[in-house]
Coordinates of C-alpha atoms in Angstrom, one line a residue:
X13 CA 92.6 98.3 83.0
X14 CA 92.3 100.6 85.8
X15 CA 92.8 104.0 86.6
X16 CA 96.0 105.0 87.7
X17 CA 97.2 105.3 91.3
X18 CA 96.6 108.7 92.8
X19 CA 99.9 110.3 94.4
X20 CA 99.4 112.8 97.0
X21 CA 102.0 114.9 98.4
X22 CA 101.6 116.3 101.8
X23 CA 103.6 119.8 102.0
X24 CA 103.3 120.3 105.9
X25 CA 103.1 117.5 108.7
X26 CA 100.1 116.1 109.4
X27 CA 98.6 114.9 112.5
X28 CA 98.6 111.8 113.0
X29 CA 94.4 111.0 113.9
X30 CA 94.0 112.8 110.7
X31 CA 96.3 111.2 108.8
X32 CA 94.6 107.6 109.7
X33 CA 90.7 108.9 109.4
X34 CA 91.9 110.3 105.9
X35 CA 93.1 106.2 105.2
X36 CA 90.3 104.5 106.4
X37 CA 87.9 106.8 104.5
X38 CA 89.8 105.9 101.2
X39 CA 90.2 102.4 101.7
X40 CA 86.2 102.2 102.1
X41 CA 85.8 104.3 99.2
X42 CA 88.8 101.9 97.0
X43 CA 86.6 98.9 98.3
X44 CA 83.8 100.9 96.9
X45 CA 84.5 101.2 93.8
X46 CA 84.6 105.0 93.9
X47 CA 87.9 105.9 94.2
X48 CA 91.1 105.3 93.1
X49 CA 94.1 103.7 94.6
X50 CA 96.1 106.1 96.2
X51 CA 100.1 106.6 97.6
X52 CA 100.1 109.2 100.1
X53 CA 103.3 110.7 100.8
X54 CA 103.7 112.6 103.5
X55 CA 105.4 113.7 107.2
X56 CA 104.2 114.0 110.8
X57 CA 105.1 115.9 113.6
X58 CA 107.5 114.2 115.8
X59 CA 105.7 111.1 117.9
X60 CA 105.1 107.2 118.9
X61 CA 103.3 104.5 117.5
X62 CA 102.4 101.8 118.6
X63 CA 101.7 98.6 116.5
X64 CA 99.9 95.7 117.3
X65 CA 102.9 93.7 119.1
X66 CA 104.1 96.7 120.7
X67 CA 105.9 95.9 124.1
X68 CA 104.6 98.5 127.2
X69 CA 108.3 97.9 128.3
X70 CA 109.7 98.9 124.6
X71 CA 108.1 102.8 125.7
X72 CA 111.3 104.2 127.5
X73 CA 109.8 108.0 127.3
X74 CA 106.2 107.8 127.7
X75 CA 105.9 111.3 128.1
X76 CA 108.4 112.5 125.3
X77 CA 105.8 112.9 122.4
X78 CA 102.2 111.7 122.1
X79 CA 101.8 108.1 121.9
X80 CA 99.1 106.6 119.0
X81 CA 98.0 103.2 119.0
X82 CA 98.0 101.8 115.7
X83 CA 96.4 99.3 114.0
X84 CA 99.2 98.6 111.9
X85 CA 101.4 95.4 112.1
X86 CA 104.8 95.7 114.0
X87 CA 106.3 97.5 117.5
X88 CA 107.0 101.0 118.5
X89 CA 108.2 103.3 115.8
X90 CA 109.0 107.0 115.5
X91 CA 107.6 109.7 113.1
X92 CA 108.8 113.2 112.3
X93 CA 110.2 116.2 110.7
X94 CA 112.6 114.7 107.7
X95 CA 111.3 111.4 107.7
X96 CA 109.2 110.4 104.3
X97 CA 106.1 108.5 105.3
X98 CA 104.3 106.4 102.4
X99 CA 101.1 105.3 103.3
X100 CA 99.6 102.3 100.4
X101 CA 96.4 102.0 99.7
X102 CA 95.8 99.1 97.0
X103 CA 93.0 96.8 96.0
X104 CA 95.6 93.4 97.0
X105 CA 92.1 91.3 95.5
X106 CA 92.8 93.4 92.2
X107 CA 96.7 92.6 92.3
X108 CA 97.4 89.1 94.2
X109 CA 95.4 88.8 97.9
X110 CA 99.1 87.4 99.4
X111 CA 99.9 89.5 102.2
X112 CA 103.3 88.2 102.7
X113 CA 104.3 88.7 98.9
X114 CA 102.7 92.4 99.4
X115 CA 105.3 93.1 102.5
X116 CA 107.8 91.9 100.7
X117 CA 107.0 94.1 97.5
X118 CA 106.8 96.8 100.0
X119 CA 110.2 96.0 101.2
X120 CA 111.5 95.8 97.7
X121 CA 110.6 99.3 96.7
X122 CA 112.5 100.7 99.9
X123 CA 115.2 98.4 98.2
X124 CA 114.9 99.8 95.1
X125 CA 114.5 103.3 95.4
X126 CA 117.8 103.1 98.1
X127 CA 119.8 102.0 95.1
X128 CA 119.2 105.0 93.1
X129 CA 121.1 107.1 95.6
X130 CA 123.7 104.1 95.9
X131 CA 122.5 103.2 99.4
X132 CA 122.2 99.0 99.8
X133 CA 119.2 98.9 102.2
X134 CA 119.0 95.1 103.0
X135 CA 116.6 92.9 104.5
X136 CA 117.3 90.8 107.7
X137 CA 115.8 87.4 108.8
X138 CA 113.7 88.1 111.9
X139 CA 114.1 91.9 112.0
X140 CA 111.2 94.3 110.0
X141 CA 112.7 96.6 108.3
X142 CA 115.3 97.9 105.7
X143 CA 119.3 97.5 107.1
X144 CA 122.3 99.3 106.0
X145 CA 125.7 97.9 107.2
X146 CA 128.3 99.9 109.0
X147 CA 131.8 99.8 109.5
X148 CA 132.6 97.8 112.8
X149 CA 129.7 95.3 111.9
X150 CA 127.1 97.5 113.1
X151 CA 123.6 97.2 111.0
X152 CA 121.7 100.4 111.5
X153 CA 118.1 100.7 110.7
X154 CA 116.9 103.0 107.7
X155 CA 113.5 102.0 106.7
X156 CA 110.4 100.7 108.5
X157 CA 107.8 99.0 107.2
X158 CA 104.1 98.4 109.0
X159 CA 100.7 97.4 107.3
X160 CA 97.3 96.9 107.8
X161 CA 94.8 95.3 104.9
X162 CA 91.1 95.7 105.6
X163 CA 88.8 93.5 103.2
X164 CA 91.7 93.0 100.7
X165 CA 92.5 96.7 100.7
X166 CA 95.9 97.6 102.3
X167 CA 97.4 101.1 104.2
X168 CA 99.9 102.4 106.3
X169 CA 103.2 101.5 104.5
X170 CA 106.9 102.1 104.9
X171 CA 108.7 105.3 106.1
X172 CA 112.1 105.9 105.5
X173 CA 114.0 108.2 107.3
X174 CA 115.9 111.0 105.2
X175 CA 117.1 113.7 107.5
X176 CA 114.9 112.8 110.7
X177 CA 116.6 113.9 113.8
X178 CA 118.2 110.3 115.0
X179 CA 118.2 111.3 118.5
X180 CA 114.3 111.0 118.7
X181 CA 114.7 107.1 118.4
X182 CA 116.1 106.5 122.1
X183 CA 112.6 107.3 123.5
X184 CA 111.7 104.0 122.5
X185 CA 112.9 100.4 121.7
X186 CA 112.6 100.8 117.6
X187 CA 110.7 97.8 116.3
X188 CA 111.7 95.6 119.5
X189 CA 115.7 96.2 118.2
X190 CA 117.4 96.8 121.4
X191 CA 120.4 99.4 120.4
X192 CA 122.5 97.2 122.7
X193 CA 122.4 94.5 120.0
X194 CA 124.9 96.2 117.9
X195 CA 122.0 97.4 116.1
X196 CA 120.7 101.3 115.6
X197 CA 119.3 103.8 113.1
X198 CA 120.6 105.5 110.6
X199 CA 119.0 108.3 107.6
X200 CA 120.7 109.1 104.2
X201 CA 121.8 112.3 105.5
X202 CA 123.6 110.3 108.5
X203 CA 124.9 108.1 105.9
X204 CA 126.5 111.6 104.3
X205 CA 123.5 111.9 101.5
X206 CA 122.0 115.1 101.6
X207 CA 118.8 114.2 99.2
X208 CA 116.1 116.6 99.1
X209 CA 112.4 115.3 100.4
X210 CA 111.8 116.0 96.5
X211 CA 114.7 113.8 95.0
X212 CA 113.9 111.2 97.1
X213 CA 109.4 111.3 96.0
X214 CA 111.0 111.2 92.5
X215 CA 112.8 108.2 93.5
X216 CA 110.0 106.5 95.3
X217 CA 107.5 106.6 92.2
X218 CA 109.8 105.5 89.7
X219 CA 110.8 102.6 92.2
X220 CA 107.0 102.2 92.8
X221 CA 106.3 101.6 88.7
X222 CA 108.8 99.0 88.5
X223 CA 107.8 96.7 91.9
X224 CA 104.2 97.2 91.9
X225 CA 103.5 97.7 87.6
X226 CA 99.5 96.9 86.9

């Protein structure tokens, strides 16, 4: 057996640069051998990334907030203020080295935790991401999800948006998902759940113990 994954809770936002060298420093040490696997939860101050099949075009407001490039998977995203990143780090060689079946576990715990608040987040064939459906037949994003494994060893992660303000999405194309589409983005407070950033960390670790157990 192993030792048990480390959570972290971030109080106040942190920058993003920091937030990445702070990753890549504890997947080397993970690979190492000399730490532990770690769930970093955590916010940033509002801004862009971009992922590795971001679009220029998909940047509407280039000079909104700062833009990061990012090594993780996926478009243009938004993080901020009421929005609960989880950045994963896990040995995948330890657990199963299937990166597919680990975005799909990562999709699952969104899923999962959702449910305990009585949300249905869905997943949608050829869009990243956890859905909720609307009235009117609109689907409205709630969740992304964006990874990058280095030798077997996986972070960034998921970040689901609790009480983000919404408006911050139109600087960008989220995820390539043109709101034209009948598609847009949504939060559990927008969807009339007022869960605390503490509820919903509760949430995510007992969702997390059941998806990723071992």
């Amino acid at each position: 057996m192993t030792d048990p994954i480390e959570w972290r809770i971030s109080d106040d936002p942190v920058p993003y640069p920091e937030a990445v060298q702070a990753m890549e420093a504890r997947v080397a040490a993970i690979r190492a051998g000399t730490a532990r696997e770690q769930v970093w939860l955590l916010e940033h101050p509002p801004l862009y990334t971009a992922g590795t099949s971001a679009r220029t075009g998909d940047l509407l407001q280039p000079d909104r907030f700062p833009v990061h490039a990012s090594g993780r998977g996926g478009q243009y995203t938004y993080h901020g203020p009421g929005q609960r990143v989880a950045y994963v780090m896990l040995d995948l060689k330890r657990r199963e080295p299937d990166l597919r079946r680990f975005v799909h576990d990562l999709e699952e715990w969104v899923i999962r935790t959702l449910a305990r608040f009585n949300v249905r987040g869905e997943r949608r064939d050829g869009r990243i991401g956890i859905w909720v459906a609307r009235p009117g037949g609109r689907e409205d994003k709630i969740a992304a999800v964006g990874v990058r494994v280095r030798h077997w060893v996986s972070y960034h992660g998921i970040a689901v948006n609790i009480d983000p303000e919404l408006e911050h999405f139109s600087g960008i194309v989220p995820c390539g998902i043109a709101p034209g589409a009948g598609f847009g983005v949504t939060s559990l407070h927008d969807l009339g759940l007022l869960v605390s950033m503490a509820e919903f960390d509760a949430a995510l670790q007992g969702a997390f113990a059941e998806v990723f157990a071992g």
